[in-house]
Amino acid sequence: MINVTKTFLPSFEEYTAVLKRAWDISWITNNGILLQELEQKLKEYLSVEHLLFAANGTVVLQIAIKGLNITKEIITTPFSYVASANVILWEGCKPVFVDIDPETFCIDADKIEAAITKETEAILATHVYGIPCNLEKIQFIAEKHGLKVIYDGAHAFGCKVNNKSLLSYGNISTCSFHATKVFHTGEGGCIVCNDGEMNEKLYLLRSFGHLGDKHFTIGINGKNSEFHAAMGLVNLKYIDTIIEQRKELSRLYDAQWAGLHINRPLVPDNMKYNYSYYPIVLETEQKLLDVIRALNEISVMPRRYFYPSLNEIPQTIKFGGYCPISQDISRRVLCLPLYVGLTTDNIDLISRIIKKALN
């Protein structure tokens, strides 16, 4: 079976050799030595000042909302994983959906101002498939209206714009280190900010709100373990090779679509991209379903990512918000298998089946 992704794993011996450092001193959680080392190496790799390693990519979004004291409306994208909308609801806020740019699939910054009300406190935007949002326009709008900016950078590890990590933008940026991501720690995530005082607040929110016997604020258990940090320390050594291999596989796919009604999101020229996914947009939803059926018959499992548009799911539909571009693209977008270890023969087979299904 060829799944949409396959977790990159180092050798078991390499992983356990790193883990043994924590094992030998019986310190496997609560800000252990491997976690501290991983945070430092991630800051160096990403060239960011403040970064906290956490349990997953969802809890860091919750911590971001709490850390910025947001309680009312948050303008957000309907084209993202459901976690982006769920955390807004979980924190008792109201999601206000703004449609997406038809080329990048990120939130359309030109439509944000029309959605601002006296209750709006923040913008939560996703760098979809690692493609950057309109950073300058969103920052301009945020400063003009006194709004906070949170970037969901779940897909953006290793991506740079103007030689700066995508995770360095906004008041707070977050990333997922789930096992399906380009860089992973099994389960995990991080939260990044550029302000020392905010970083201290986020640290407390991640760790029950206290240091030793001194309690400062409410908090949750957003910490991560040495088992996950060890995986991150090993995988970080391979990240540049992983991205390069995914780039070459993506180019092999690109060469297959001449003459077909297949579109792809636009990756800007001025960025370093991580090739986190390989999405294609088919001409109609029926053609997408035909392609899925044909691929499934040969045990190839692509994924409708993202589907449905988040303004149409049960928990958000009561808030309204017609987003025709997101609703249209979500019905026609399909992520094809992409991972280290996928072969040229695999891509030839997948492409051949897609062409046959479309013809």
CSV table of C-alpha atoms in Angstrom, one decimal:
chain,number,residue,atom,x,y,z
A,1,MET,CA,0.0,0.0,0.0
A,2,ILE,CA,1.1,3.5,-0.8
A,3,ASN,CA,-0.3,6.0,1.7
A,4,VAL,CA,-0.4,9.8,1.3
A,5,THR,CA,2.6,10.0,3.6
A,6,LYS,CA,5.1,7.8,5.5
A,7,THR,CA,6.8,8.7,8.6
A,8,PHE,CA,10.5,9.3,8.3
A,9,LEU,CA,12.4,7.3,10.9
A,10,PRO,CA,16.1,7.2,11.6
A,11,SER,CA,17.7,3.9,12.6
A,12,PHE,CA,16.5,2.5,15.9
A,13,GLU,CA,20.0,2.4,17.2
A,14,GLU,CA,20.6,6.1,16.4
A,15,TYR,CA,17.4,7.1,18.2
A,16,THR,CA,18.1,5.0,21.3
A,17,ALA,CA,21.6,6.2,21.5
A,18,VAL,CA,20.3,9.8,22.0
A,19,LEU,CA,17.5,8.6,24.3
A,20,LYS,CA,19.9,6.7,26.5
A,21,ARG,CA,21.3,10.1,27.8
A,22,ALA,CA,17.9,10.8,29.4
A,23,TRP,CA,17.4,7.1,30.3
A,24,ASP,CA,20.6,6.9,32.2
A,25,ILE,CA,19.6,9.7,34.6
A,26,SER,CA,15.9,8.8,34.8
A,27,TRP,CA,14.8,12.2,33.6
A,28,ILE,CA,12.2,11.6,30.9
A,29,THR,CA,9.8,14.5,31.2
A,30,ASN,CA,9.4,18.0,32.9
A,31,ASN,CA,11.8,20.0,30.7
A,32,GLY,CA,14.5,17.4,30.5
A,33,ILE,CA,18.0,17.7,29.1
A,34,LEU,CA,17.1,16.5,25.6
A,35,LEU,CA,14.1,18.9,25.4
A,36,GLN,CA,16.3,21.8,26.3
A,37,GLU,CA,18.9,20.8,23.7
A,38,LEU,CA,16.2,20.4,21.1
A,39,GLU,CA,14.7,23.8,21.8
A,40,GLN,CA,18.2,25.4,21.4
A,41,LYS,CA,18.9,23.6,18.2
A,42,LEU,CA,15.6,24.5,16.7
A,43,LYS,CA,16.1,28.1,17.6
A,44,GLU,CA,19.5,28.0,15.8
A,45,TYR,CA,18.1,26.1,12.7
A,46,LEU,CA,15.1,28.5,12.4
A,47,SER,CA,17.0,31.6,13.4
A,48,VAL,CA,14.3,32.6,15.9
A,49,GLU,CA,14.8,34.1,19.4
A,50,HIS,CA,12.2,32.3,21.4
A,51,LEU,CA,10.8,28.8,20.9
A,52,LEU,CA,9.1,26.4,23.2
A,53,PHE,CA,8.7,22.7,22.4
A,54,ALA,CA,5.2,21.4,23.3
A,55,ALA,CA,3.0,18.4,23.3
A,56,ASN,CA,1.4,18.9,19.8
A,57,GLY,CA,0.5,21.5,17.2
A,58,THR,CA,-3.0,22.0,18.6
A,59,VAL,CA,-2.2,22.8,22.2
A,60,VAL,CA,0.2,25.6,21.0
A,61,LEU,CA,-2.6,27.3,19.2
A,62,GLN,CA,-4.7,27.2,22.4
A,63,ILE,CA,-1.8,28.6,24.3
A,64,ALA,CA,-1.3,31.3,21.7
A,65,ILE,CA,-5.0,32.5,22.1
A,66,LYS,CA,-4.8,32.4,25.8
A,67,GLY,CA,-1.4,34.1,25.9
A,68,LEU,CA,-2.7,37.0,23.8
A,69,ASN,CA,-5.8,37.4,26.0
A,70,ILE,CA,-8.1,36.9,23.1
A,71,THR,CA,-11.8,36.2,24.1
A,72,LYS,CA,-14.0,37.6,21.3
A,73,GLU,CA,-13.8,37.3,17.5
A,74,ILE,CA,-10.9,35.9,15.5
A,75,ILE,CA,-10.8,36.3,11.8
A,76,THR,CA,-9.5,33.0,10.3
A,77,THR,CA,-9.3,30.9,7.1
A,78,PRO,CA,-11.9,28.2,6.1
A,79,PHE,CA,-9.2,26.3,4.3
A,80,SER,CA,-7.1,24.6,7.0
A,81,TYR,CA,-7.1,21.5,9.2
A,82,VAL,CA,-10.0,21.5,11.6
A,83,ALA,CA,-7.7,22.2,14.6
A,84,SER,CA,-7.5,25.8,13.4
A,85,ALA,CA,-11.2,26.3,13.9
A,86,ASN,CA,-11.6,24.0,16.9
A,87,VAL,CA,-9.1,25.9,19.1
A,88,ILE,CA,-11.0,29.1,18.5
A,89,LEU,CA,-14.2,27.5,19.7
A,90,TRP,CA,-12.4,25.6,22.5
A,91,GLU,CA,-11.2,29.0,23.9
A,92,GLY,CA,-14.7,30.4,23.8
A,93,CYS,CA,-14.0,32.7,20.9
A,94,LYS,CA,-16.0,33.2,17.7
A,95,PRO,CA,-14.5,32.3,14.3
A,96,VAL,CA,-15.1,34.7,11.5
A,97,PHE,CA,-14.3,33.1,8.2
A,98,VAL,CA,-12.7,35.1,5.3
A,99,ASP,CA,-12.4,33.4,1.9
A,100,ILE,CA,-9.0,32.4,0.4
A,101,ASP,CA,-6.8,33.5,-2.4
A,102,PRO,CA,-7.4,31.3,-5.4
A,103,GLU,CA,-3.7,31.1,-6.2
A,104,THR,CA,-2.1,30.4,-2.8
A,105,PHE,CA,-5.1,29.0,-1.0
A,106,CYS,CA,-4.1,31.1,2.0
A,107,ILE,CA,-6.6,33.6,3.6
A,108,ASP,CA,-7.2,36.5,1.1
A,109,ALA,CA,-5.7,39.5,2.9
A,110,ASP,CA,-7.7,41.8,0.6
A,111,LYS,CA,-10.9,40.6,2.2
A,112,ILE,CA,-9.9,40.8,5.8
A,113,GLU,CA,-10.8,44.4,6.6
A,114,ALA,CA,-14.4,44.0,5.4
A,115,ALA,CA,-14.8,41.3,8.1
A,116,ILE,CA,-13.5,43.4,11.0
A,117,THR,CA,-16.0,44.5,13.7
A,118,LYS,CA,-15.8,46.1,17.1
A,119,GLU,CA,-15.5,42.6,18.5
A,120,THR,CA,-12.5,41.5,16.4
A,121,GLU,CA,-9.4,40.9,18.4
A,122,ALA,CA,-7.1,38.8,16.2
A,123,ILE,CA,-6.3,37.2,12.9
A,124,LEU,CA,-5.4,33.5,12.9
A,125,ALA,CA,-4.0,32.6,9.5
A,126,THR,CA,-2.6,29.4,8.1
A,127,HIS,CA,0.4,29.1,5.8
A,128,VAL,CA,-1.4,26.4,3.7
A,129,TYR,CA,0.9,23.6,2.5
A,130,GLY,CA,3.8,25.8,3.7
A,131,ILE,CA,2.9,28.6,1.3
A,132,PRO,CA,3.1,32.0,3.0
A,133,CYS,CA,0.1,34.2,3.7
A,134,ASN,CA,0.3,37.8,2.5
A,135,LEU,CA,2.5,38.8,5.5
A,136,GLU,CA,2.9,42.5,4.8
A,137,LYS,CA,-0.8,43.2,4.1
A,138,ILE,CA,-1.9,41.2,7.2
A,139,GLN,CA,0.6,43.0,9.4
A,140,PHE,CA,-0.5,46.4,8.0
A,141,ILE,CA,-4.2,45.6,8.7
A,142,ALA,CA,-3.3,44.3,12.2
A,143,GLU,CA,-1.4,47.5,13.1
A,144,LYS,CA,-4.1,49.7,11.7
A,145,HIS,CA,-6.9,48.1,13.7
A,146,GLY,CA,-5.0,47.0,16.8
A,147,LEU,CA,-5.3,43.3,16.2
A,148,LYS,CA,-3.1,40.4,17.2
A,149,VAL,CA,-1.7,38.0,14.6
A,150,ILE,CA,-1.3,34.3,15.1
A,151,TYR,CA,0.1,32.2,12.3
A,152,ASP,CA,-0.6,28.5,12.2
A,153,GLY,CA,2.6,27.3,10.6
A,154,ALA,CA,1.8,23.6,11.0
A,155,HIS,CA,3.2,23.0,7.5
A,156,ALA,CA,5.8,25.7,7.5
A,157,PHE,CA,8.9,24.1,9.1
A,158,GLY,CA,12.0,25.1,7.1
A,159,CYS,CA,10.1,27.6,4.9
A,160,LYS,CA,11.7,31.0,4.5
A,161,VAL,CA,10.6,34.3,3.0
A,162,ASN,CA,13.2,37.0,2.4
A,163,ASN,CA,15.6,34.7,4.2
A,164,LYS,CA,13.5,34.6,7.4
A,165,SER,CA,11.7,31.7,8.8
A,166,LEU,CA,7.9,31.8,8.3
A,167,LEU,CA,7.7,31.0,12.0
A,168,SER,CA,9.2,34.3,12.9
A,169,TYR,CA,6.2,36.4,11.7
A,170,GLY,CA,3.2,37.6,13.7
A,171,ASN,CA,2.8,38.1,17.4
A,172,ILE,CA,3.0,34.3,17.7
A,173,SER,CA,3.6,31.5,15.3
A,174,THR,CA,3.0,27.8,15.9
A,175,CYS,CA,4.2,24.6,14.2
A,176,SER,CA,3.2,20.9,14.3
A,177,PHE,CA,5.8,18.2,14.7
A,178,HIS,CA,3.3,15.3,14.2
A,179,ALA,CA,4.7,12.1,12.7
A,180,THR,CA,3.2,13.1,9.3
A,181,LYS,CA,5.1,16.3,9.0
A,182,VAL,CA,8.4,17.1,7.2
A,183,PHE,CA,10.1,17.5,10.5
A,184,HIS,CA,8.6,15.4,13.3
A,185,THR,CA,9.1,14.3,16.9
A,186,GLY,CA,6.4,11.6,16.8
A,187,GLU,CA,4.0,13.9,18.5
A,188,GLY,CA,4.8,17.5,19.2
A,189,GLY,CA,4.8,21.1,18.2
A,190,CYS,CA,6.3,24.4,19.0
A,191,ILE,CA,5.3,28.0,19.7
A,192,VAL,CA,7.5,30.9,18.6
A,193,CYS,CA,7.4,34.6,19.5
A,194,ASN,CA,9.7,37.6,19.3
A,195,ASP,CA,9.1,39.0,22.7
A,196,GLY,CA,10.9,37.8,25.9
A,197,GLU,CA,8.0,38.7,28.3
A,198,MET,CA,5.5,36.9,26.1
A,199,ASN,CA,7.8,33.9,25.9
A,200,GLU,CA,7.9,33.7,29.7
A,201,LYS,CA,4.1,33.9,29.8
A,202,LEU,CA,3.8,31.1,27.2
A,203,TYR,CA,6.3,29.0,29.2
A,204,LEU,CA,4.0,29.3,32.3
A,205,LEU,CA,0.9,28.5,30.3
A,206,ARG,CA,2.6,25.4,28.9
A,207,SER,CA,3.5,24.2,32.5
A,208,PHE,CA,0.4,24.6,34.7
A,209,GLY,CA,1.1,28.2,35.4
A,210,HIS,CA,3.7,27.7,38.1
A,211,LEU,CA,7.4,27.5,38.7
A,212,GLY,CA,8.2,25.3,41.7
A,213,ASP,CA,5.9,26.4,44.5
A,214,LYS,CA,5.2,29.8,43.0
A,215,HIS,CA,1.9,30.0,41.1
A,216,PHE,CA,1.5,32.9,38.6
A,217,THR,CA,-1.4,32.1,36.3
A,218,ILE,CA,-3.7,29.4,35.0
A,219,GLY,CA,-2.0,26.9,32.8
A,220,ILE,CA,-2.3,23.5,31.2
A,221,ASN,CA,0.0,20.5,30.6
A,222,GLY,CA,1.4,21.3,27.2
A,223,LYS,CA,4.9,19.8,28.0
A,224,ASN,CA,6.6,17.1,26.0
A,225,SER,CA,8.8,14.2,26.9
A,226,GLU,CA,12.4,13.1,26.3
A,227,PHE,CA,11.2,10.3,24.1
A,228,HIS,CA,9.8,12.9,21.6
A,229,ALA,CA,12.8,15.3,22.0
A,230,ALA,CA,15.2,12.4,21.2
A,231,MET,CA,13.3,11.8,18.0
A,232,GLY,CA,13.5,15.5,17.1
A,233,LEU,CA,17.3,15.7,17.8
A,234,VAL,CA,18.0,12.8,15.5
A,235,ASN,CA,15.6,13.9,12.7
A,236,LEU,CA,16.9,17.5,12.7
A,237,LYS,CA,20.2,16.2,11.4
A,238,TYR,CA,18.3,14.9,8.3
A,239,ILE,CA,15.9,17.7,7.6
A,240,ASP,CA,17.8,19.3,4.7
A,241,THR,CA,18.2,15.9,3.0
A,242,ILE,CA,14.5,15.2,3.6
A,243,ILE,CA,13.4,18.5,2.0
A,244,GLU,CA,15.7,18.0,-1.0
A,245,GLN,CA,14.3,14.5,-1.7
A,246,ARG,CA,10.8,15.8,-1.4
A,247,LYS,CA,11.7,18.6,-3.9
A,248,GLU,CA,13.0,16.1,-6.4
A,249,LEU,CA,9.9,13.9,-6.1
A,250,SER,CA,7.6,16.9,-6.5
A,251,ARG,CA,9.5,17.8,-9.7
A,252,LEU,CA,8.8,14.3,-11.0
A,253,TYR,CA,5.1,14.8,-10.4
A,254,ASP,CA,5.2,18.2,-12.0
A,255,ALA,CA,6.5,16.7,-15.3
A,256,GLN,CA,3.5,14.5,-15.6
A,257,TRP,CA,0.6,16.9,-16.0
A,258,ALA,CA,1.2,18.6,-19.4
A,259,GLY,CA,-2.1,18.9,-21.3
A,260,LEU,CA,-4.3,17.9,-18.3
A,261,HIS,CA,-6.8,20.0,-16.4
A,262,ILE,CA,-4.7,19.9,-13.2
A,263,ASN,CA,-3.9,23.0,-11.2
A,264,ARG,CA,-1.5,23.5,-8.3
A,265,PRO,CA,-1.3,26.3,-5.7
A,266,LEU,CA,1.2,29.0,-6.4
A,267,VAL,CA,4.5,28.9,-4.5
A,268,PRO,CA,6.2,32.4,-4.5
A,269,ASP,CA,9.6,32.7,-6.2
A,270,ASN,CA,11.1,34.6,-3.2
A,271,MET,CA,10.9,31.8,-0.7
A,272,LYS,CA,12.7,28.6,0.4
A,273,TYR,CA,10.0,25.9,0.2
A,274,ASN,CA,9.8,22.7,2.2
A,275,TYR,CA,7.6,20.6,-0.2
A,276,SER,CA,5.4,19.5,2.7
A,277,TYR,CA,2.6,18.3,0.5
A,278,TYR,CA,1.8,17.7,-3.2
A,279,PRO,CA,-1.8,19.0,-3.7
A,280,ILE,CA,-3.5,19.0,-7.1
A,281,VAL,CA,-6.8,20.5,-8.0
A,282,LEU,CA,-9.0,18.6,-10.4
A,283,GLU,CA,-11.5,20.1,-12.8
A,284,THR,CA,-14.6,18.9,-10.9
A,285,GLU,CA,-15.4,17.0,-7.7
A,286,GLN,CA,-16.6,14.1,-9.8
A,287,LYS,CA,-13.2,13.8,-11.5
A,288,LEU,CA,-11.6,13.9,-8.1
A,289,LEU,CA,-13.8,11.0,-6.9
A,290,ASP,CA,-12.9,9.1,-10.1
A,291,VAL,CA,-9.2,9.6,-9.4
A,292,ILE,CA,-9.5,8.5,-5.8
A,293,ARG,CA,-11.4,5.4,-6.8
A,294,ALA,CA,-8.9,4.4,-9.4
A,295,LEU,CA,-6.0,4.9,-7.1
A,296,ASN,CA,-7.6,3.0,-4.2
A,297,GLU,CA,-8.1,0.1,-6.6
A,298,ILE,CA,-4.3,-0.3,-6.8
A,299,SER,CA,-3.8,0.4,-3.0
A,300,VAL,CA,-2.8,4.0,-3.4
A,301,MET,CA,-4.3,6.3,-0.7
A,302,PRO,CA,-4.3,10.0,-1.5
A,303,ARG,CA,-6.1,12.4,0.9
A,304,ARG,CA,-8.7,15.1,0.5
A,305,TYR,CA,-6.7,17.7,2.4
A,306,PHE,CA,-8.5,20.0,3.2
A,307,TYR,CA,-12.1,18.9,3.0
A,308,PRO,CA,-14.7,20.1,3.8
A,309,SER,CA,-14.3,23.9,4.0
A,310,LEU,CA,-14.3,24.8,7.7
A,311,ASN,CA,-17.2,27.2,7.4
A,312,GLU,CA,-19.3,24.1,6.4
A,313,ILE,CA,-18.6,21.8,9.3
A,314,PRO,CA,-21.2,21.2,12.0
A,315,GLN,CA,-19.5,23.1,14.8
A,316,THR,CA,-19.0,26.3,12.8
A,317,ILE,CA,-21.9,26.4,10.3
A,318,LYS,CA,-24.0,28.4,12.8
A,319,PHE,CA,-21.6,31.3,12.5
A,320,GLY,CA,-22.3,31.7,8.8
A,321,GLY,CA,-19.8,32.9,6.3
A,322,TYR,CA,-20.1,32.2,2.6
A,323,CYS,CA,-16.6,31.3,1.2
A,324,PRO,CA,-17.2,30.2,-2.4
A,325,ILE,CA,-13.5,29.9,-3.3
A,326,SER,CA,-12.6,27.8,-0.3
A,327,GLN,CA,-15.8,25.7,-0.7
A,328,ASP,CA,-15.0,25.1,-4.4
A,329,ILE,CA,-11.3,24.3,-4.0
A,330,SER,CA,-11.9,22.0,-1.0
A,331,ARG,CA,-14.2,19.8,-3.1
A,332,ARG,CA,-11.6,19.5,-5.9
A,333,VAL,CA,-8.2,19.4,-4.1
A,334,LEU,CA,-6.3,16.1,-3.5
A,335,CYS,CA,-2.9,15.5,-1.9
A,336,LEU,CA,-0.9,12.8,-3.6
A,337,PRO,CA,1.6,10.5,-1.9
A,338,LEU,CA,4.8,12.3,-1.1
A,339,TYR,CA,7.5,11.1,1.3
A,340,VAL,CA,11.1,10.0,1.5
A,341,GLY,CA,11.3,6.5,0.0
A,342,LEU,CA,8.7,7.0,-2.6
A,343,THR,CA,10.2,5.8,-5.9
A,344,THR,CA,10.2,7.0,-9.5
A,345,ASP,CA,8.2,3.9,-10.4
A,346,ASN,CA,5.6,4.8,-7.7
A,347,ILE,CA,5.2,8.2,-9.2
A,348,ASP,CA,5.0,6.8,-12.7
A,349,LEU,CA,2.3,4.4,-11.6
A,350,ILE,CA,0.3,7.0,-9.7
A,351,SER,CA,0.5,9.4,-12.6
A,352,ARG,CA,-0.5,6.8,-15.2
A,353,ILE,CA,-3.6,5.9,-13.2
A,354,ILE,CA,-4.6,9.5,-12.7
A,355,LYS,CA,-4.3,10.2,-16.5
A,356,LYS,CA,-6.3,7.1,-17.2
A,357,ALA,CA,-9.0,8.1,-14.8
A,358,LEU,CA,-9.2,11.6,-16.2
A,359,ASN,CA,-9.5,10.3,-19.8
